[in-house]
CSV table of C-alpha atoms and ligand atoms in Angstrom, one decimal:
chain,number,residue,atom,x,y,z
A,1,MET,CA,12.1,17.5,6.9
A,2,GLN,CA,10.9,20.6,5.1
A,3,VAL,CA,13.8,20.2,2.7
A,4,ILE,CA,12.4,16.9,1.6
A,5,TYR,CA,9.0,18.3,0.8
A,6,ARG,CA,10.6,21.2,-1.2
A,7,GLN,CA,12.6,18.6,-3.1
A,8,ARG,CA,9.5,16.5,-3.8
A,9,LEU,CA,7.5,19.5,-5.0
A,10,GLU,CA,10.4,20.4,-7.2
A,11,GLN,CA,10.5,16.9,-8.7
A,12,VAL,CA,6.8,17.3,-9.5
A,13,ARG,CA,7.3,20.7,-11.1
A,14,ASN,CA,10.0,19.2,-13.3
A,15,LYS,CA,7.7,16.5,-14.4
A,16,LEU,CA,5.0,19.0,-15.1
A,17,ALA,CA,7.4,21.0,-17.3
A,18,GLU,CA,8.3,17.8,-19.2
A,19,GLN,CA,4.6,17.2,-19.8
A,20,LYS,CA,4.0,20.8,-20.6
A,21,LEU,CA,1.3,21.0,-17.8
A,22,PRO,CA,1.3,24.5,-16.1
A,23,ALA,CA,-0.4,23.1,-13.0
A,24,LEU,CA,-1.6,19.9,-11.2
A,25,ILE,CA,-4.4,19.4,-8.8
A,26,VAL,CA,-3.6,16.7,-6.3
A,27,PHE,CA,-6.6,15.0,-4.8
A,28,SER,CA,-5.0,11.8,-3.3
A,29,ARG,CA,-4.5,12.2,0.4
A,30,ALA,CA,-1.4,10.1,0.3
A,31,ASN,CA,0.0,12.3,-2.5
A,32,VAL,CA,-0.8,15.4,-0.5
A,33,ARG,CA,0.9,14.0,2.5
A,34,TYR,CA,3.9,12.9,0.5
A,35,LEU,CA,4.4,16.3,-1.1
A,36,THR,CA,3.7,18.6,1.9
A,37,GLY,CA,3.7,16.6,5.2
A,38,PHE,CA,0.0,17.5,5.7
A,39,SER,CA,-1.8,14.5,7.1
A,40,GLY,CA,-5.3,15.8,7.5
A,41,SER,CA,-8.3,13.9,6.2
A,42,ALA,CA,-9.4,16.7,3.8
A,43,GLY,CA,-7.2,18.8,1.6
A,44,VAL,CA,-6.5,19.5,-2.1
A,45,LEU,CA,-3.2,20.6,-3.3
A,46,VAL,CA,-2.5,22.7,-6.5
A,47,VAL,CA,1.1,22.7,-7.7
A,48,GLY,CA,2.0,25.3,-10.2
A,49,GLN,CA,4.9,24.6,-12.6
A,50,ASP,CA,6.4,28.1,-12.0
A,51,GLY,CA,6.9,27.7,-8.3
A,52,TRP,CA,3.7,28.3,-6.3
A,53,THR,CA,1.8,25.7,-4.3
A,54,TRP,CA,-1.6,26.0,-2.6
A,55,LEU,CA,-3.1,23.7,-0.1
A,56,VAL,CA,-6.9,24.1,0.3
A,57,THR,CA,-8.3,22.6,3.4
A,58,ASP,CA,-11.1,23.4,5.9
A,59,GLY,CA,-11.3,25.1,9.3
A,60,ARG,CA,-10.7,21.9,11.3
A,61,TYR,CA,-7.2,21.8,9.9
A,62,LYS,CA,-6.3,25.5,10.2
A,63,LEU,CA,-3.6,25.0,12.9
A,64,GLN,CA,-2.4,21.5,11.8
A,65,SER,CA,-1.9,22.4,8.2
A,66,LYS,CA,0.1,25.5,9.1
A,67,GLU,CA,2.3,23.5,11.5
A,68,GLN,CA,2.9,20.5,9.2
A,69,THR,CA,3.7,22.5,6.1
A,70,LYS,CA,5.9,25.1,7.8
A,71,GLY,CA,9.0,25.9,5.8
A,72,THR,CA,7.8,24.0,2.7
A,73,GLY,CA,6.7,27.1,0.8
A,74,VAL,CA,3.2,25.9,0.6
A,75,LYS,CA,0.5,28.5,0.9
A,76,ILE,CA,-2.7,27.6,2.7
A,77,SER,CA,-6.2,28.5,2.0
A,78,ILE,CA,-8.9,27.6,4.6
A,79,ALA,CA,-12.2,27.3,2.8
A,80,ARG,CA,-15.6,25.9,3.1
A,81,MET,CA,-16.1,25.6,-0.6
A,82,THR,CA,-13.0,23.9,-2.0
A,83,ASP,CA,-14.3,24.0,-5.6
A,84,LYS,CA,-14.8,27.8,-5.4
A,85,VAL,CA,-11.4,28.4,-3.9
A,86,LEU,CA,-9.7,26.1,-6.4
A,87,ALA,CA,-11.4,28.0,-9.3
A,88,ASN,CA,-10.2,31.3,-7.8
A,89,ILE,CA,-6.6,30.1,-7.5
A,90,LEU,CA,-6.6,28.8,-11.1
A,91,ASN,CA,-8.1,32.0,-12.4
A,92,ARG,CA,-5.6,34.2,-10.5
A,93,THR,CA,-2.6,32.2,-11.6
A,94,LYS,CA,-3.8,32.4,-15.2
A,95,VAL,CA,-3.0,28.8,-16.2
A,96,LYS,CA,-4.7,27.5,-19.3
A,97,ARG,CA,-4.2,23.8,-18.9
A,98,VAL,CA,-4.5,22.0,-15.6
A,99,GLY,CA,-3.9,18.3,-14.9
A,100,PHE,CA,-6.0,16.7,-12.1
A,101,GLU,CA,-5.9,13.3,-10.5
A,102,GLY,CA,-9.0,11.8,-12.0
A,103,ARG,CA,-8.7,8.5,-10.0
A,104,TYR,CA,-9.2,10.5,-6.8
A,105,CYS,CA,-11.8,13.0,-7.7
A,106,THR,CA,-15.6,12.4,-7.8
A,107,VAL,CA,-17.6,13.2,-10.9
A,108,ALA,CA,-19.7,15.5,-8.7
A,109,PHE,CA,-16.7,17.6,-7.6
A,110,LEU,CA,-15.4,17.9,-11.1
A,111,ASP,CA,-18.8,19.1,-12.3
A,112,ARG,CA,-18.9,21.8,-9.6
A,113,LEU,CA,-15.3,22.8,-10.4
A,114,LYS,CA,-16.1,23.1,-14.1
A,115,SER,CA,-19.1,25.2,-13.4
A,116,GLU,CA,-17.1,27.5,-11.2
A,117,LEU,CA,-14.5,27.9,-13.9
A,118,LYS,CA,-17.1,28.7,-16.6
A,119,GLY,CA,-15.9,31.3,-18.9
A,120,ALA,CA,-12.3,31.0,-17.8
A,121,LYS,CA,-11.1,28.9,-20.7
A,122,ILE,CA,-9.1,26.5,-18.5
A,123,ARG,CA,-8.7,23.0,-19.9
A,124,LEU,CA,-8.8,20.3,-17.2
A,125,GLU,CA,-7.1,17.0,-18.1
A,126,SER,CA,-7.2,13.8,-16.1
A,127,VAL,CA,-3.7,12.5,-15.4
A,128,THR,CA,-2.4,9.5,-13.5
A,129,GLY,CA,0.8,8.4,-11.8
A,130,ILE,CA,2.7,11.7,-11.6
A,131,VAL,CA,3.2,11.6,-7.9
A,132,GLU,CA,2.8,7.9,-7.5
A,133,ASP,CA,5.9,7.2,-9.7
A,134,PHE,CA,8.0,9.2,-7.3
A,135,ARG,CA,6.4,7.6,-4.3
A,136,ALA,CA,7.3,4.1,-5.5
A,137,VAL,CA,11.0,4.8,-4.8
A,138,LYS,CA,11.6,5.3,-1.1
A,139,ASP,CA,14.2,7.5,0.6
A,140,GLU,CA,16.0,6.6,3.8
A,141,GLY,CA,13.5,8.3,6.0
A,142,GLU,CA,10.6,6.5,4.5
A,143,LEU,CA,12.5,3.2,4.7
A,144,ASN,CA,13.1,3.8,8.3
A,145,PHE,CA,9.3,4.0,9.0
A,146,ILE,CA,8.6,1.0,6.8
A,147,ARG,CA,11.3,-1.1,8.7
A,148,GLN,CA,9.6,-0.1,12.0
A,149,ALA,CA,6.2,-1.1,10.6
A,150,ALA,CA,7.6,-4.4,9.4
A,151,GLN,CA,9.2,-5.1,12.8
A,152,LEU,CA,5.8,-4.4,14.5
A,153,ALA,CA,4.1,-6.8,12.1
A,154,ASP,CA,6.6,-9.5,13.0
A,155,ALA,CA,6.1,-8.9,16.7
A,156,ALA,CA,2.3,-9.1,16.3
A,157,PHE,CA,2.6,-12.4,14.4
A,158,GLU,CA,4.8,-13.8,17.2
A,159,HIS,CA,2.1,-12.6,19.7
A,160,ALA,CA,-0.6,-14.3,17.6
A,161,LEU,CA,1.3,-17.6,17.7
A,162,LYS,CA,1.5,-17.3,21.5
A,163,VAL,CA,-2.2,-16.6,22.1
A,164,MET,CA,-3.9,-18.6,19.5
A,165,ARG,CA,-5.7,-21.8,20.7
A,166,VAL,CA,-8.4,-24.2,19.7
A,167,GLY,CA,-11.8,-22.7,20.5
A,168,MET,CA,-10.8,-19.1,19.9
A,169,THR,CA,-12.7,-17.4,17.0
A,170,GLU,CA,-11.1,-15.8,14.0
A,171,ARG,CA,-12.5,-12.5,15.2
A,172,GLU,CA,-10.9,-12.9,18.6
A,173,LEU,CA,-7.5,-13.6,17.0
A,174,ALA,CA,-7.9,-10.6,14.7
A,175,TRP,CA,-8.6,-8.4,17.7
A,176,GLU,CA,-5.5,-9.8,19.6
A,177,ILE,CA,-3.4,-8.8,16.6
A,178,GLU,CA,-5.0,-5.4,16.2
A,179,ALA,CA,-4.7,-4.6,19.9
A,180,PHE,CA,-1.1,-5.7,20.0
A,181,LEU,CA,-0.2,-3.4,17.1
A,182,ARG,CA,-2.0,-0.4,18.6
A,183,THR,CA,-0.4,-0.9,22.0
A,184,HIS,CA,3.1,-1.4,20.7
A,185,GLY,CA,3.7,1.8,18.7
A,186,ALA,CA,1.6,1.6,15.6
A,187,ASP,CA,-0.3,4.8,14.8
A,188,ALA,CA,-2.9,2.6,13.2
A,189,ILE,CA,-3.3,-0.8,11.7
A,190,ALA,CA,-2.4,-0.8,8.0
A,191,PHE,CA,-5.6,-2.7,7.2
A,192,ALA,CA,-8.0,-4.8,9.2
A,193,PRO,CA,-6.2,-8.1,9.8
A,194,ILE,CA,-7.3,-11.0,7.5
A,195,ILE,CA,-7.7,-14.0,9.7
A,196,VAL,CA,-9.3,-17.1,8.2
A,197,SER,CA,-9.2,-20.7,9.3
A,198,GLY,CA,-10.2,-24.2,8.1
A,199,GLU,CA,-12.0,-24.3,4.7
A,200,ARG,CA,-12.3,-20.5,4.9
A,201,THR,CA,-8.6,-20.2,4.1
A,202,ALA,CA,-9.8,-20.9,0.5
A,203,LEU,CA,-11.0,-17.2,0.5
A,204,PRO,CA,-8.0,-15.1,-0.5
A,205,HIS,CA,-9.4,-12.0,1.3
A,206,GLY,CA,-11.9,-13.4,3.7
A,207,GLN,CA,-13.0,-11.4,6.7
A,208,PRO,CA,-12.5,-12.8,10.2
A,209,SER,CA,-15.7,-14.6,11.3
A,210,ASP,CA,-17.1,-16.2,14.4
A,211,ARG,CA,-15.7,-19.6,13.3
A,212,LYS,CA,-13.8,-21.2,16.1
A,213,LEU,CA,-10.2,-22.5,15.5
A,214,GLN,CA,-10.1,-26.3,15.4
A,215,LYS,CA,-7.4,-29.0,15.5
A,216,GLY,CA,-6.1,-29.7,12.0
A,217,ASP,CA,-7.1,-26.2,10.7
A,218,LEU,CA,-5.0,-24.2,8.3
A,219,VAL,CA,-4.9,-20.6,9.6
A,220,ILE,CA,-3.9,-17.7,7.4
A,221,MET,CA,-2.9,-14.5,9.2
A,222,ASP,CA,-2.4,-11.4,7.0
A,223,LEU,CA,-1.6,-8.2,8.9
A,224,GLY,CA,0.2,-4.9,8.9
A,225,ALA,CA,1.1,-1.9,11.0
A,226,MET,CA,1.2,1.8,10.1
A,227,VAL,CA,4.1,3.9,11.5
A,228,ASN,CA,4.2,7.6,10.7
A,229,GLY,CA,1.9,7.0,7.8
A,230,TYR,CA,3.9,4.1,6.4
A,231,CYS,CA,2.5,0.6,6.1
A,232,SER,CA,3.8,-3.0,6.4
A,233,ASP,CA,2.3,-6.2,5.1
A,234,LEU,CA,2.9,-9.8,6.3
A,235,THR,CA,1.1,-13.1,5.8
A,236,ARG,CA,1.9,-16.5,7.3
A,237,THR,CA,-0.1,-19.7,7.1
A,238,VAL,CA,0.2,-22.2,10.0
A,239,VAL,CA,-1.6,-25.5,10.9
A,240,ILE,CA,-3.1,-26.3,14.3
A,241,GLY,CA,-1.6,-29.7,15.2
A,242,ARG,CA,-0.2,-32.2,12.8
A,243,PRO,CA,-0.4,-31.2,9.1
A,244,LYS,CA,-2.1,-33.4,6.6
A,245,ASP,CA,-0.1,-34.5,3.5
A,246,GLU,CA,-2.2,-32.3,1.2
A,247,GLN,CA,-1.8,-29.2,3.5
A,248,GLN,CA,2.0,-29.8,3.5
A,249,ARG,CA,2.0,-30.3,-0.3
A,250,ILE,CA,0.2,-27.0,-1.0
A,251,TYR,CA,2.4,-25.2,1.5
A,252,LYS,CA,5.6,-26.4,0.0
A,253,ALA,CA,4.6,-25.3,-3.5
A,254,VAL,CA,3.6,-21.8,-2.2
A,255,TRP,CA,6.8,-21.5,-0.2
A,256,GLU,CA,8.9,-22.5,-3.2
A,257,ALA,CA,7.0,-20.0,-5.4
A,258,GLN,CA,7.6,-17.3,-2.9
A,259,GLN,CA,11.3,-18.0,-2.7
A,260,ARG,CA,11.7,-17.9,-6.5
A,261,GLY,CA,9.7,-14.7,-6.5
A,262,ILE,CA,11.9,-13.0,-3.9
A,263,GLU,CA,15.0,-14.1,-5.7
A,264,ALA,CA,13.6,-12.6,-8.9
A,265,LEU,CA,13.4,-9.1,-7.5
A,266,SER,CA,16.2,-7.0,-8.9
A,267,ALA,CA,16.7,-3.6,-10.4
A,268,ASN,CA,15.4,-3.4,-14.0
A,269,GLN,CA,13.3,-6.6,-13.5
A,270,LYS,CA,9.8,-6.4,-14.9
A,271,GLY,CA,6.9,-6.7,-12.5
A,272,LYS,CA,5.1,-9.0,-14.9
A,273,LYS,CA,8.2,-11.3,-15.2
A,274,VAL,CA,8.3,-11.8,-11.4
A,275,ASP,CA,4.6,-12.8,-11.5
A,276,SER,CA,5.3,-15.2,-14.3
A,277,ILE,CA,8.2,-16.9,-12.4
A,278,VAL,CA,6.0,-17.4,-9.4
A,279,ARG,CA,3.1,-18.6,-11.4
A,280,GLU,CA,5.3,-21.2,-13.2
A,281,VAL,CA,6.3,-22.8,-9.9
A,282,LEU,CA,2.7,-23.2,-8.9
A,283,ASP,CA,1.7,-24.5,-12.3
A,284,LYS,CA,4.6,-27.1,-12.1
A,285,HIS,CA,3.1,-28.3,-8.8
A,286,GLY,CA,-0.3,-28.7,-10.4
A,287,PHE,CA,-2.0,-25.6,-8.9
A,288,LYS,CA,-2.7,-23.8,-12.1
A,289,LYS,CA,-5.7,-21.4,-11.8
A,290,LEU,CA,-5.7,-21.8,-8.0
A,291,PHE,CA,-3.6,-18.6,-7.6
A,292,MET,CA,-6.1,-15.9,-8.6
A,293,HIS,CA,-4.5,-12.7,-7.6
A,294,GLY,CA,-1.3,-10.9,-8.4
A,295,THR,CA,2.1,-11.8,-6.9
A,296,GLY,CA,2.6,-8.5,-5.1
A,297,HIS,CA,2.3,-4.7,-4.8
A,298,GLY,CA,4.2,-1.7,-3.7
A,299,VAL,CA,3.8,-0.6,0.0
A,300,GLY,CA,4.3,2.9,1.4
A,301,LEU,CA,1.9,5.6,2.5
A,302,GLU,CA,-0.7,3.3,1.1
A,303,ILE,CA,-1.0,-0.5,1.6
A,304,HIS,CA,-1.4,-1.0,-2.1
A,305,GLU,CA,0.6,1.3,-4.3
A,306,SER,CA,3.0,1.3,-7.3
A,307,PRO,CA,4.7,-0.8,-8.5
A,308,SER,CA,2.6,-3.9,-9.1
A,309,LEU,CA,3.8,-7.5,-9.7
A,310,GLY,CA,1.1,-9.0,-11.9
A,311,GLN,CA,0.3,-10.0,-15.5
A,312,ARG,CA,-1.1,-6.6,-16.3
A,313,SER,CA,1.8,-4.7,-14.8
A,314,LYS,CA,4.0,-2.5,-17.0
A,315,ASP,CA,6.2,-1.5,-14.0
A,316,VAL,CA,10.0,-2.0,-14.0
A,317,LEU,CA,11.6,-2.4,-10.6
A,318,LYS,CA,14.1,0.1,-9.3
A,319,PRO,CA,16.4,0.1,-6.2
A,320,ASN,CA,14.6,1.3,-3.1
A,321,MET,CA,11.2,0.1,-4.2
A,322,VAL,CA,9.4,-1.8,-1.5
A,323,VAL,CA,7.1,-4.6,-2.7
A,324,THR,CA,5.3,-7.6,-1.3
A,325,VAL,CA,5.8,-11.2,-2.7
A,326,GLU,CA,2.6,-13.1,-1.8
A,327,PRO,CA,1.7,-16.2,-3.8
A,328,GLY,CA,-1.2,-18.2,-2.6
A,329,VAL,CA,-3.1,-21.4,-3.6
A,330,TYR,CA,-6.8,-21.6,-2.8
A,331,VAL,CA,-8.6,-24.9,-3.1
A,332,PRO,CA,-12.4,-24.6,-2.8
A,333,ASN,CA,-13.9,-26.7,0.0
A,334,PHE,CA,-10.4,-27.6,1.3
A,335,GLY,CA,-8.4,-24.6,2.2
A,336,GLY,CA,-5.6,-22.4,1.1
A,337,VAL,CA,-2.1,-21.2,1.8
A,338,ARG,CA,-0.6,-17.7,1.3
A,339,ILE,CA,2.9,-16.5,2.3
A,340,GLU,CA,3.8,-12.9,2.1
A,341,ASP,CA,6.9,-10.9,2.9
A,342,LEU,CA,7.8,-7.2,2.4
A,343,VAL,CA,10.9,-6.9,0.4
A,344,LEU,CA,13.3,-4.0,-0.5
A,345,VAL,CA,14.6,-4.0,-4.0
A,346,THR,CA,18.3,-3.1,-4.1
A,347,ASN,CA,21.1,-3.0,-6.6
A,348,GLY,CA,22.1,-6.5,-5.5
A,349,THR,CA,20.3,-9.1,-3.4
A,350,PRO,CA,16.9,-8.1,-2.3
A,351,GLU,CA,16.4,-7.4,1.5
A,352,VAL,CA,13.4,-9.1,3.1
A,353,LEU,CA,12.1,-6.5,5.6
A,354,THR,CA,9.6,-8.8,7.4
A,355,ARG,CA,11.6,-11.3,9.4
A,356,SER,CA,8.9,-13.7,10.8
A,357,PRO,CA,10.0,-17.4,10.6
A,358,ASN,CA,9.3,-18.7,7.1
A,359,PRO,CA,10.3,-22.4,7.1
A,360,PRO,CA,10.0,-24.7,4.0
A,361,LYS,CA,7.6,-26.9,6.0
A,362,ILE,CA,4.4,-25.6,7.4
A,363,LEU,CA,4.7,-24.3,11.0
A,364,SER,CA,2.5,-26.4,13.3
A,365,VAL,CA,1.2,-24.6,16.4
B,401,LIG,ZN1,-1.1,-8.8,3.1
B,402,LIG,ZN1,-0.3,-7.6,0.4
């Protein structure tokens, strides 16, 4: 494992050399974990272009940080005042320009760091995406964890189908899923399950409520597991009892859009293009403007990461990226449908990692 972290740190150093940045301060927890293996809740990493790496964390993680970063060449500093220690490291290493992850740093922390550095003539520059771009392409070890997380999500969905019944609340169903994931090998849930029913399915990201499931309801279940830090993401929409024509019509359009979206995933494809293809299918079925989120997102150490499949995306797909394809149609005061799978981009046909049944007609339970 240590070899992998050394390689990842080396990739970052090469990138820093390209950008003529002598050092990078990494604030994102997922990025710190990706580069060093350290999974604590507090820790800042400084990567120097010429070979040194410091991890600054606090006393709670003294043992853990040492164990997890063994053999990676990362030096550890246990500190109560992260800003002070960071300033010391930067002063000692005599770097003049330092990139920092502005997206993951508070204004308050930056102010304190700047005041600690006063007089040192070090220029701090906010940078984005340096580590995230590497994270977007998964290696075999990472894929292995994502596959396990996907299998667990499938098993949890199967469990949900078994236990769901009229009269049960959305919250109860959400808990069934959460408990299943936690007792079947997940280190955590990837996110709180989104369980909505009836008219509430028109809320793309509604929170489970005390509403009781009823006959004729659409039910959206969006869930994911975390295995060794890696997430999965799965959504299915089912109907309780016999589907109404309109429910079936919406479902069919979303299903078709999702199939076209999955087929469109290939190396060198633009994220924006995949979204356009999906959107066109829904427009054709008369659901223009009722799909108000992006088609998909990368999944890995974070549930939402690079690349993105949406109209504002500038990302280009590469083999071994893992993305979701999750079109939805949301009709106010009626209900909605979303179907989501986790998909591996390859040099050929994409591989759908979540394997829950995904029939062209809505599943009735
Ligand atoms: Zn989801
Ligand atoms: Zn998703």
